[in-house]
Amino acid sequence: MATIGEVGWQVLRGHGIDTVFGNPGSNELPFLAAMPGDVRYVLGLHEGAVLGMADGYAQATGGPALVNLHAASGSGNAMGALTSAVYAHSPLVLTAGQQVRSTVGQEVMLTNVDAAALPRPLVKWSAEPVDARDVPRSLSQAVHTAMLEPRGPVYLSVPYDDWAAEAGPDTGHLVGRRTASAAALDPAQLDALAGMLAAASDPVLVLGPQVDAAGANADAVRLAESLACPVWIAPSASRCPFPTRHPGFRGVLPASVRDVTARLAGHDVVLVVGAPVFRYHQYLPDDLLPAGTRLLHLTADPAEAARAPMGDAWVAPVGPALAALAERVPASGRPAQPPRAPFAEPASATGHVPPEQLFALVRTLAPADAVHVVESTATADAYWAQADLTEPGSYLFPASGGLGFGLPAAVGAQLAHGSARRVVALVGDGSANYGITALWTAAQYRVPVVFVILRNGTYGALRGFAELLGTGETPGLDVPGLDFVKIAEGYGVPAVSARDADGVTAALKEAFDADGPRLVEVLTAPGVG
Ligand SMILES: Cc1ncc(Cn2c(C)c(CCOP(=O)(O)OP(=O)(O)O)sc2=O)c(N)n1
Ligand SMILES: [Ca+2]
């Protein structure tokens, strides 16, 4: 008779899972011993990097992505990265090894106490099967739950003696099982939405990560062109759902009530698609909407619809809904949006490369369809001023703002894209440290990410918040003395440092020509310590 481990892996392989991101402990070894030979194990040196790699991989492939962590300590290390995965609706299947089932109650070493409670509320579902014979069905439930709308991470803790147990006779039904999210807006709902948009005198679209995750960017363009309206990306953008050089594109909405309301002023109808309403960040209170503005909200996530503080919401997968609205909404007759102004020539400096100049160099030197994984938190305006993103899946940012996403997610995304698309990571010298061990995985597996570290010697975004909050010069705002060339080389990634445009140009050209990972440290501020 087959073992639980053999059948469990048959269930996972039946879903096309051929890669595991992990960091093992003794509790995980029996699961890994049963792993089929055609499954790739990608080792990360810290579980935060493991989770971040899996998140980048899942967002690039559409998922599911399998993660294997070590009991409570490994799961705990991954929690920071999980705060982004849950808001990114990333379909991750987290598995964690548990001590021998009969010893858990006495809390022997490496017991994951109350394992299913540990990752909540950062997962859609969390469980530890009450009997070894339920492990294969629980694995099946985990994959289906992660992939059904709204997608999201799940967690399954499995006592390590379960894997050798004998599987029951009925597990064969699990391997071929398929589930699908079929809910959609009905014709009356679509007609009502299309009617409100067509009747609007000055509509505006606000698009979120679900649009890009659904690959519905082109339908968003069709709808925007029918309406001849401006288009914003929703605040705290974790993906880019609309071509940034399209005439209608206006940028990313700022992340405060006051500034969102100011940007929406004058519009009588706002259609938000595929984003929460809204992921504000800076606390600057004001009216939630301009007077006379109606907000319509379309999302796949019922929780986003329910918790929004204003507007009317419809819950359905956003891809089919956008396509249907693009079909239904007639040309408005308004003049098309004027072409975007050419890129501004960014300022240069002596002894360092200002961020906007760096982003302009990346735009001109990276492949046109490069995937940008960004985690440089004080340079967003400069980045979007120079962004030329067209394809779906071109941009990833930590969805919860929890740092440690950038370097690992870039490795995961590049593993997903293979030779089809290059991934460039644009990460601050503060953020880089939270996921730095991903450099080792990139080196060991020869994952050709181009890592660009923006070195300004400070937590720039916190300096911005200190100004906003009037907290002055608090401790913990500067990160001097970090040598990312030595750090990178210590993890096996060839690296150079550059402090002028010629140096950056030469380094990026070499990096994008390389068949392995490269790191380019760029001094982006004067007098960096
Ligand atoms: C895990 C974690 N720790 C701390 C923070 C707080 N934090 C920190 C420490 C930031 C500074 C990031 O500095 P950077 O060098 O990466 O980029 P900038 O210099 O461009 O801000 S932004 C921010 O929200 C966070 N978001 N996530
Ligand atoms: Ca910095």
XYZ file of C-alpha atoms and ligand atoms in Angstrom:
557
model
C 0.000 0.000 0.000
C 1.251 3.537 -0.781
C 2.481 5.788 2.015
C 1.031 9.183 2.943
C 4.234 10.754 1.611
C 3.903 9.064 -1.781
C 0.225 9.962 -2.148
C 0.775 13.477 -0.778
C 3.332 14.158 -3.454
C 1.046 12.649 -6.107
C -1.584 15.212 -5.075
C 0.946 18.073 -5.318
C 2.367 16.889 -8.642
C -1.198 16.495 -9.893
C -1.500 20.269 -9.551
C 1.635 20.794 -11.627
C 3.763 21.685 -8.614
C 7.370 20.976 -9.613
C 9.245 23.377 -7.334
C 9.533 23.729 -3.561
C 10.976 26.772 -1.839
C 12.252 25.749 1.544
C 14.588 25.669 4.472
C 14.526 22.310 6.278
C 14.802 21.121 9.836
C 14.618 17.566 11.148
C 10.795 17.736 11.120
C 10.822 18.241 7.322
C 13.228 15.524 6.273
C 10.661 12.690 5.859
C 8.543 14.961 3.590
C 11.608 15.762 1.509
C 12.707 12.111 1.434
C 9.426 11.292 -0.331
C 9.886 14.122 -2.866
C 9.837 12.822 -6.464
C 13.085 13.169 -8.431
C 11.591 15.611 -10.949
C 10.729 18.217 -8.303
C 13.176 21.150 -7.897
C 14.029 22.163 -4.325
C 15.147 25.811 -4.018
C 16.961 26.383 -0.743
C 16.793 29.777 0.954
C 19.033 30.551 3.921
C 16.311 32.362 5.876
C 12.603 31.610 5.801
C 11.783 35.250 5.057
C 13.779 34.917 1.853
C 12.170 31.516 1.175
C 8.681 33.024 1.435
C 9.634 36.074 -0.620
C 11.053 33.901 -3.400
C 7.890 31.804 -3.433
C 5.770 34.980 -3.494
C 7.659 36.380 -6.498
C 7.412 32.993 -8.202
C 3.676 32.645 -7.513
C 2.897 36.175 -8.722
C 4.905 35.554 -11.889
C 3.421 32.131 -12.666
C -0.098 32.579 -11.261
C 0.629 29.803 -8.747
C 0.316 27.672 -6.775
C 3.804 27.853 -5.216
C 4.847 25.307 -2.594
C 6.808 26.313 0.512
C 8.289 23.998 3.148
C 9.325 25.570 6.458
C 10.707 24.348 9.762
C 8.082 24.117 12.487
C 7.326 27.266 14.517
C 10.708 28.947 14.287
C 10.813 28.652 10.493
C 7.175 29.674 10.131
C 7.777 32.620 12.453
C 10.704 33.825 10.359
C 8.408 33.813 7.313
C 5.621 35.848 8.890
C 7.008 39.235 7.800
C 7.037 38.155 4.172
C 3.593 36.613 4.656
C 2.134 40.049 5.438
C 2.819 40.986 1.822
C 1.739 37.663 0.309
C -1.695 37.876 1.922
C -2.386 41.373 0.538
C -0.980 40.371 -2.828
C -3.501 37.490 -2.921
C -0.493 35.298 -3.602
C -1.440 31.592 -3.978
C 1.168 30.044 -1.679
C 0.878 26.597 -0.108
C 2.929 26.720 3.072
C 3.756 23.367 4.636
C 5.597 23.066 7.941
C 6.978 20.038 9.725
C 5.560 19.147 13.135
C 7.095 16.918 15.763
C 5.991 13.267 16.073
C 2.218 13.313 16.509
C 2.172 11.519 19.894
C 4.757 13.921 21.440
C 3.209 17.273 20.463
C 1.115 17.507 23.645
C 4.154 17.327 25.868
C 5.836 20.009 23.768
C 9.057 18.184 23.078
C 11.793 20.087 21.240
C 10.739 21.495 17.826
C 7.043 21.152 18.643
C 4.989 23.714 16.692
C 2.617 24.522 19.558
C -0.928 25.292 18.360
C 0.509 25.207 14.839
C -2.675 26.140 12.955
C -3.100 29.300 15.034
C 0.418 30.577 14.410
C 0.077 32.139 10.932
C -3.444 33.533 11.373
C -4.596 36.156 10.246
C -1.995 36.098 7.482
C -3.424 33.078 5.665
C -6.738 32.134 4.048
C -6.773 28.744 5.769
C -4.577 27.015 8.345
C -4.736 23.453 9.682
C -2.958 20.472 11.183
C -4.794 17.239 10.214
C -6.126 15.301 13.232
C -5.156 12.018 11.624
C -2.312 11.031 9.280
C -4.794 9.478 6.852
C -6.285 12.952 6.294
C -2.990 14.497 5.168
C -3.440 13.875 1.406
C -6.944 15.355 1.444
C -5.680 18.280 3.513
C -2.925 18.937 0.964
C -5.592 18.887 -1.748
C -7.732 21.308 0.267
C -4.702 23.560 0.731
C -4.001 23.831 -2.993
C -7.644 24.396 -3.945
C -8.099 26.996 -1.198
C -4.970 28.901 -2.247
C -6.110 28.994 -5.890
C -9.837 29.688 -5.552
C -10.805 33.395 -5.675
C -9.854 35.452 -3.790
C -6.528 33.702 -3.946
C -4.177 33.702 -0.973
C -1.639 31.825 1.136
C -2.601 28.757 3.168
C -0.730 26.854 5.898
C -0.588 23.138 6.658
C 1.373 21.691 9.580
C 2.087 17.950 9.311
C 3.627 15.721 12.029
C 6.663 14.141 10.437
C 5.770 10.553 11.350
C 2.611 10.890 9.220
C 4.504 10.681 5.949
C 5.525 7.036 6.453
C 2.005 5.974 7.503
C -0.095 3.871 5.159
C -2.476 5.846 2.915
C -6.151 4.895 2.732
C -7.781 3.326 -0.379
C -9.745 6.470 -1.378
C -6.893 8.905 -2.000
C -6.952 8.207 -5.763
C -9.916 10.575 -6.109
C -7.757 13.524 -5.004
C -5.078 13.523 -7.687
C -7.229 14.601 -10.614
C -9.629 16.885 -8.722
C -10.158 20.373 -10.226
C -11.980 23.351 -8.739
C -12.619 26.717 -10.401
C -14.005 30.096 -9.401
C -16.968 30.566 -11.737
C -18.780 33.490 -10.113
C -19.239 36.442 -12.471
C -21.402 39.547 -12.714
C -24.743 38.721 -14.306
C -25.934 40.597 -17.425
C -28.154 42.905 -15.385
C -25.280 43.864 -13.093
C -22.983 44.444 -16.076
C -25.621 46.521 -17.837
C -26.138 48.621 -14.705
C -22.403 49.241 -14.253
C -21.908 49.981 -17.959
C -24.887 52.337 -17.872
C -23.482 54.323 -14.942
C -20.099 54.605 -16.662
C -21.606 55.619 -20.001
C -23.777 58.242 -18.309
C -20.831 59.770 -16.427
C -19.743 63.196 -17.597
C -16.195 62.908 -16.211
C -15.354 59.308 -15.163
C -11.995 58.092 -13.892
C -10.568 54.579 -13.523
C -8.542 53.457 -10.514
C -6.900 50.074 -11.136
C -5.336 47.632 -8.687
C -3.119 44.543 -8.570
C -5.930 42.081 -9.306
C -6.173 43.531 -12.849
C -2.496 42.789 -13.530
C -2.686 39.401 -11.810
C -5.593 38.531 -14.131
C -3.639 39.778 -17.167
C -6.567 42.092 -17.889
C -4.433 45.158 -18.630
C -5.512 45.270 -22.301
C -9.210 45.206 -21.325
C -8.544 48.060 -18.925
C -7.026 49.986 -21.861
C -10.111 49.255 -24.025
C -12.453 50.491 -21.296
C -10.334 53.595 -20.637
C -10.300 54.399 -24.362
C -14.071 53.951 -24.690
C -14.489 56.342 -21.783
C -11.614 58.578 -22.944
C -10.874 58.959 -19.248
C -7.803 59.274 -17.037
C -6.474 56.184 -15.265
C -4.730 55.974 -11.896
C -3.099 53.020 -10.161
C -4.595 52.503 -6.707
C -2.547 53.709 -3.706
C 0.336 51.517 -2.433
C 0.618 49.767 -5.819
C 2.024 46.232 -5.581
C 1.615 45.579 -9.339
C 1.243 47.733 -12.488
C -2.152 47.117 -14.174
C -1.929 49.712 -16.977
C 0.689 50.783 -19.565
C 2.544 53.717 -18.027
C 3.079 55.523 -21.359
C -0.593 55.314 -22.366
C -2.099 58.810 -22.837
C -4.656 58.140 -20.112
C -2.126 57.092 -17.458
C -1.846 59.567 -14.587
C 0.399 57.671 -12.140
C -0.135 56.078 -8.732
C -2.677 57.712 -6.444
C -0.992 59.131 -3.332
C -1.746 57.155 -0.181
C -3.712 59.566 1.966
C -7.415 60.440 2.147
C -6.661 64.124 1.590
C -4.556 63.578 -1.520
C -6.786 60.881 -3.050
C -9.805 63.137 -2.652
C -7.893 66.014 -4.224
C -6.947 63.851 -7.249
C -10.518 62.635 -7.713
C -12.029 66.108 -7.500
C -14.161 66.950 -10.504
C -14.901 63.346 -11.450
C -18.555 62.361 -11.063
C -17.920 58.584 -11.255
C -14.868 56.676 -9.998
C -14.597 53.000 -10.989
C -12.122 51.108 -8.788
C -11.174 47.703 -10.218
C -9.107 45.048 -8.475
C -7.876 46.973 -5.453
C -8.985 47.631 -1.879
C -10.687 51.017 -1.336
C -8.102 52.286 -0.400
C -4.770 51.236 1.037
C -3.994 54.615 2.543
C -0.620 55.021 4.282
C -0.030 58.601 5.484
C -2.781 59.711 7.901
C -4.046 62.981 6.367
C -7.819 63.056 7.002
C -10.308 64.793 4.730
C -13.639 64.031 3.038
C -13.446 60.447 1.775
C -14.714 61.559 -1.628
C -15.211 64.927 -3.328
C -18.768 66.225 -3.142
C -20.887 64.780 -5.932
C -18.520 61.894 -6.711
C -19.861 58.333 -6.800
C -17.476 55.408 -6.242
C -18.120 52.036 -7.874
C -15.923 49.147 -6.663
C -15.216 45.864 -8.446
C -13.093 43.266 -6.616
C -12.660 39.501 -6.370
C -12.261 39.780 -2.597
C -15.498 39.979 -0.553
C -13.539 41.206 2.469
C -12.246 44.195 0.468
C -15.801 44.943 -0.662
C -17.213 44.636 2.862
C -14.616 46.749 4.675
C -14.467 49.680 2.268
C -15.597 52.946 3.936
C -17.498 54.259 0.904
C -18.946 53.403 -2.521
C -20.961 50.471 -3.870
C -19.164 47.183 -4.558
C -19.559 44.140 -6.773
C -17.618 40.926 -5.990
C -16.408 38.866 -8.958
C -13.135 37.902 -10.700
C -12.066 41.183 -12.279
C -10.681 39.839 -15.576
C -13.991 38.650 -17.096
C -15.806 41.673 -15.640
C -13.413 44.149 -17.236
C -13.648 42.372 -20.594
C -17.450 42.463 -20.428
C -17.516 46.154 -19.486
C -15.076 46.985 -22.280
C -17.550 45.306 -24.660
C -20.589 47.081 -23.247
C -19.436 50.659 -22.704
C -19.796 52.665 -25.943
C -17.330 55.286 -27.134
C -18.018 58.381 -25.093
C -17.519 60.894 -27.874
C -15.130 62.819 -25.639
C -11.763 63.740 -27.192
C -9.056 61.149 -26.569
C -6.518 61.878 -23.840
C -3.514 63.846 -25.197
C -0.229 61.930 -25.667
C 2.089 61.715 -22.637
C 4.841 64.313 -22.508
C 8.314 62.913 -23.341
C 10.367 61.734 -20.389
C 11.979 64.614 -18.542
C 15.778 64.695 -18.736
C 16.675 63.895 -15.104
C 19.188 66.042 -13.276
C 22.697 64.686 -12.870
C 25.147 65.329 -10.048
C 28.808 64.954 -9.183
C 29.863 62.031 -7.030
C 26.483 60.315 -7.006
C 23.608 59.352 -9.324
C 20.245 60.897 -8.317
C 17.486 58.258 -8.226
C 15.573 59.617 -11.222
C 18.711 59.558 -13.346
C 19.328 55.959 -12.250
C 15.772 54.945 -13.137
C 16.144 56.603 -16.550
C 19.340 54.599 -17.162
C 17.600 51.369 -16.105
C 14.721 52.171 -18.474
C 17.073 52.672 -21.411
C 19.408 49.757 -20.684
C 17.058 47.001 -19.476
C 15.101 44.882 -21.992
C 11.758 46.562 -22.839
C 9.814 43.712 -21.237
C 11.995 43.504 -18.124
C 10.236 42.784 -14.849
C 10.921 45.431 -12.221
C 10.871 44.326 -8.592
C 11.009 47.532 -6.601
C 11.630 48.080 -2.910
C 13.142 51.532 -2.600
C 10.666 53.423 -0.520
C 11.653 57.100 -0.754
C 12.091 57.167 -4.534
C 8.616 56.236 -5.793
C 7.916 59.564 -7.533
C 11.258 59.404 -9.333
C 10.607 55.796 -10.326
C 7.139 56.392 -11.823
C 8.370 59.543 -13.591
C 10.735 57.355 -15.588
C 8.685 54.139 -15.811
C 7.926 52.625 -19.200
C 5.994 49.465 -18.283
C 3.704 47.892 -20.875
C 3.355 44.131 -20.356
C 1.323 42.535 -17.572
C 3.552 41.287 -14.747
C 6.128 44.051 -15.254
C 6.201 45.404 -11.697
C 6.155 43.927 -8.188
C 6.275 45.798 -4.856
C 5.673 44.473 -1.312
C 1.877 44.538 -0.986
C 1.912 45.165 2.767
C 4.928 47.468 2.732
C 6.778 44.881 4.806
C 10.399 45.006 3.691
C 12.430 41.959 2.745
C 10.356 41.268 -0.363
C 12.515 42.817 -3.109
C 15.634 40.687 -3.380
C 13.864 37.336 -2.728
C 10.859 38.112 -4.942
C 13.226 39.054 -7.771
C 14.892 35.633 -7.498
C 11.512 33.880 -7.451
C 10.215 35.903 -10.408
C 13.362 35.208 -12.428
C 13.062 31.464 -11.689
C 9.492 31.698 -12.982
C 10.377 33.635 -16.150
C 13.474 31.622 -17.038
C 15.007 33.029 -20.228
C 11.751 34.656 -21.367
C 12.048 37.884 -19.351
C 14.866 39.468 -17.343
C 14.209 40.624 -13.810
C 15.805 43.741 -12.364
C 15.527 44.449 -8.645
C 15.616 48.102 -7.576
C 16.085 47.954 -3.817
C 17.092 50.478 -1.184
C 20.162 49.970 0.971
C 17.847 49.618 3.969
C 15.369 47.170 2.470
C 18.090 44.979 1.007
C 19.158 43.760 4.433
C 15.810 42.158 5.275
C 16.068 39.646 2.434
C 19.801 39.704 1.761
C 20.303 35.935 1.907
C 18.422 35.639 -1.393
C 21.713 36.650 -3.008
C 23.146 33.277 -1.993
C 20.273 31.407 -3.667
C 20.709 33.533 -6.813
C 24.405 32.638 -6.891
C 23.955 28.944 -6.126
C 21.187 28.416 -8.696
C 22.697 30.928 -11.202
C 19.504 32.990 -11.298
C 20.370 35.944 -13.586
C 18.722 38.750 -11.635
C 20.222 42.228 -11.988
C 20.215 43.564 -8.428
C 20.503 47.364 -8.210
C 21.020 48.707 -4.694
C 20.219 52.382 -4.196
C 22.699 53.422 -1.522
C 21.806 56.671 0.187
C 22.978 55.593 3.651
C 19.615 56.221 5.259
C 16.061 54.961 5.761
C 14.903 57.677 3.404
C 11.185 56.943 3.695
C 11.370 57.229 7.475
C 13.028 60.614 7.142
C 10.035 61.582 5.028
C 7.652 60.328 7.713
C 9.657 62.109 10.418
C 8.993 65.346 8.552
C 5.291 64.547 8.101
C 4.862 63.546 11.752
C 7.145 66.234 13.109
C 9.099 63.684 15.119
C 12.463 65.222 14.257
C 15.773 63.375 14.472
C 14.810 60.097 16.157
C 17.248 57.188 16.578
C 17.401 54.550 13.855
C 17.161 56.639 10.683
C 20.601 56.087 9.141
C 22.294 52.961 7.776
C 25.878 54.066 7.038
C 28.843 51.854 6.275
C 27.155 49.142 4.212
C 29.410 47.788 1.448
C 27.101 45.874 -0.870
C 29.932 44.846 -3.145
C 31.596 42.913 -0.325
C 28.241 41.638 0.959
C 27.227 40.410 -2.497
C 30.584 38.793 -3.180
C 30.333 37.130 0.220
C 27.152 35.445 -0.998
C 28.711 34.596 -4.373
C 27.227 37.365 -6.559
C 29.705 39.401 -8.651
C 29.222 43.086 -7.844
C 30.421 46.591 -8.642
C 29.821 50.013 -7.149
C 29.061 53.058 -9.296
C 28.779 56.745 -8.457
C 28.279 58.312 -11.899
C 26.165 57.701 -15.002
C 29.024 56.203 -17.009
C 29.762 53.741 -14.224
C 26.103 52.755 -13.928
C 25.805 52.379 -17.709
C 28.845 50.109 -17.940
C 27.725 48.028 -14.962
C 24.152 47.583 -16.211
C 25.305 46.651 -19.704
C 27.589 43.967 -18.274
C 24.893 42.777 -15.900
C 22.181 42.402 -18.556
C 24.668 40.575 -20.790
C 25.583 38.139 -17.997
C 24.103 34.645 -17.680
C 24.213 34.782 -13.902
C 23.271 37.227 -11.127
C 24.976 40.603 -10.840
C 24.716 43.318 -8.219
C 25.255 47.004 -8.920
C 25.554 49.267 -5.887
C 24.759 52.860 -6.887
C 25.498 55.831 -4.656
C 22.313 57.881 -5.004
C 22.989 60.680 -2.530
C 25.917 62.948 -1.701
C 28.281 62.095 1.124
C 27.012 58.550 1.682
C 28.711 57.041 4.729
C 10.151 44.489 7.909
C 10.077 45.983 7.961
N 10.810 46.641 8.894
C 10.767 48.010 8.951
C 9.964 48.724 8.108
C 9.884 50.219 8.240
N 10.383 50.920 7.047
C 11.712 51.172 6.799
C 12.801 50.705 7.704
C 11.947 51.897 5.650
C 13.243 52.422 5.093
C 13.662 51.671 3.879
O 14.883 52.231 3.475
P 15.492 51.912 2.051
O 16.941 52.262 2.140
O 15.165 50.565 1.627
O 14.779 52.881 1.053
P 14.714 54.473 1.056
O 16.059 54.981 1.546
O 14.462 54.844 -0.392
O 13.599 54.838 1.951
S 10.428 52.206 4.897
C 9.528 51.419 6.116
O 8.275 51.306 6.142
C 9.177 47.990 7.170
N 8.314 48.619 6.310
N 9.268 46.638 7.112
Ca 18.076 54.012 1.763
